[in-house]
XYZ file of C-alpha atoms in Angstrom:
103
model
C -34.539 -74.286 -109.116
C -38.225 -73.656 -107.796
C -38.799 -75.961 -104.871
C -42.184 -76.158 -103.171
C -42.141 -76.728 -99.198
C -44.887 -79.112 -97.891
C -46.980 -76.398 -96.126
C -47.144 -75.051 -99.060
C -48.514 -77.614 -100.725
C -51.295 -78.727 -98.299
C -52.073 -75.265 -98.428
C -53.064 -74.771 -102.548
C -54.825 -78.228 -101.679
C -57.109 -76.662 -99.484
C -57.333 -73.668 -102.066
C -58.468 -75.971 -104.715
C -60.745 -77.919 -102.497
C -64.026 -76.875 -103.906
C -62.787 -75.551 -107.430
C -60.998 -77.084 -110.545
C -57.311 -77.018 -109.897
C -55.116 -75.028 -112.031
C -51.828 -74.100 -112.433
C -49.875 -71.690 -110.378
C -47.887 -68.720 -111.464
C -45.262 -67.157 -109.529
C -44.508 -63.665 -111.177
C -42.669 -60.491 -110.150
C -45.031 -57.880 -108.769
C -44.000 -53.954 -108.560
C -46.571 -52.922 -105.873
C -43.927 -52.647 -103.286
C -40.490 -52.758 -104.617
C -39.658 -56.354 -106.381
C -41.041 -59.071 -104.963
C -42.823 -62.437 -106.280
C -46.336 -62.774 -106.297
C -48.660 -66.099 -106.883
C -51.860 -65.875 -108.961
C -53.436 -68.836 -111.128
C -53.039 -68.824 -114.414
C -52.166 -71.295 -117.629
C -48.226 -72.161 -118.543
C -46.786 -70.637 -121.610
C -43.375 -70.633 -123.235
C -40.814 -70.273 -122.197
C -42.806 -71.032 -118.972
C -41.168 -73.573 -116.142
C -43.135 -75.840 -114.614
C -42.320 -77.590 -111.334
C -44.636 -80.441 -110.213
C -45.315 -80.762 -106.426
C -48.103 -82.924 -104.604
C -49.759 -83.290 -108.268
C -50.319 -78.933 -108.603
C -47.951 -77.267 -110.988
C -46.191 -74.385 -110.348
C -45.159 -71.887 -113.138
C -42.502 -69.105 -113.752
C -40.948 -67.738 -116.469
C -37.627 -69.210 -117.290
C -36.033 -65.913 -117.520
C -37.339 -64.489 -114.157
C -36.232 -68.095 -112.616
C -32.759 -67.645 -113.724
C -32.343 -64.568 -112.619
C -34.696 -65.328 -108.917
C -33.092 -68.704 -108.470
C -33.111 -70.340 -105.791
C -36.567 -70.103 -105.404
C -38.543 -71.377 -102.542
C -42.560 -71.217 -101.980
C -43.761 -72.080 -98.082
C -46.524 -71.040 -96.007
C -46.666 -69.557 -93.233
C -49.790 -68.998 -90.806
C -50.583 -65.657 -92.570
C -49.996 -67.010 -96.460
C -47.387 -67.667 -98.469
C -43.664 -66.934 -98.691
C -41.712 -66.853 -101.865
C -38.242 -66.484 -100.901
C -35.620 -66.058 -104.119
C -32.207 -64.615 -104.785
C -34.006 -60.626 -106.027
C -33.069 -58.237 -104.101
C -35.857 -55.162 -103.889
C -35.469 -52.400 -106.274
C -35.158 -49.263 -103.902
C -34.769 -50.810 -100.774
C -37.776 -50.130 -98.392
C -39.093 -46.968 -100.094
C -39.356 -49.025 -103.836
C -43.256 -48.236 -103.706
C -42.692 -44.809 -103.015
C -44.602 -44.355 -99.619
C -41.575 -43.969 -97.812
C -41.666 -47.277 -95.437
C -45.471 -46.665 -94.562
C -46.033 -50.182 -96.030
C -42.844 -51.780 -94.415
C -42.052 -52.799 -91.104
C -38.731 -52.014 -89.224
């Protein structure tokens, strides 16, 4: 399940504002350890696509069943994806040894 949280969804309505609205991906991104990411692009198969406040929202079915639940909200700083993956290599997954977590 991919729910999208209200914040969230006044906040890609401001995005899209002033430019053509277009789907948005969530994806898993490496950069420090596993974590999902948001970027737009166009839905493919065996893409998902959950509707909220008329924007779609995209994953890949695979990634969902394996992320699931997953939960996109906003907070005062950006977004939050929240999901079931757990980080590959705990803190240090990036390799900088923590400089890029916080305690």
């Amino acid at each position: 399940m991919l729910t999208v949280i209200e914040s969230a969804v006044q906040a890609v309505a401001e995005y899209f504002n002033t430019m053509d609205v277009r789907p948005v991906r969530n994806y898993l991104s490496q950069g420090c350890g596993r974590q999902l990411a948001m970027a737009l692009d166009e839905a493919r198969p065996p893409d998902t696509v959950a509707e909220a406040g008329g924007f779609q929202f995209i994953m890949d079915q695979a990634l969902l069943d394996q992320a699931q639940p997953v939960q996109i909200d906003c907070a005062d700083m950006g977004f939050r994806i929240f999901s079931s993956l757990q980080p590959a290599g705990g803190c240090q997954g990036c390799g900088t040894a923590g400089s890029c977590c916080s305690s």
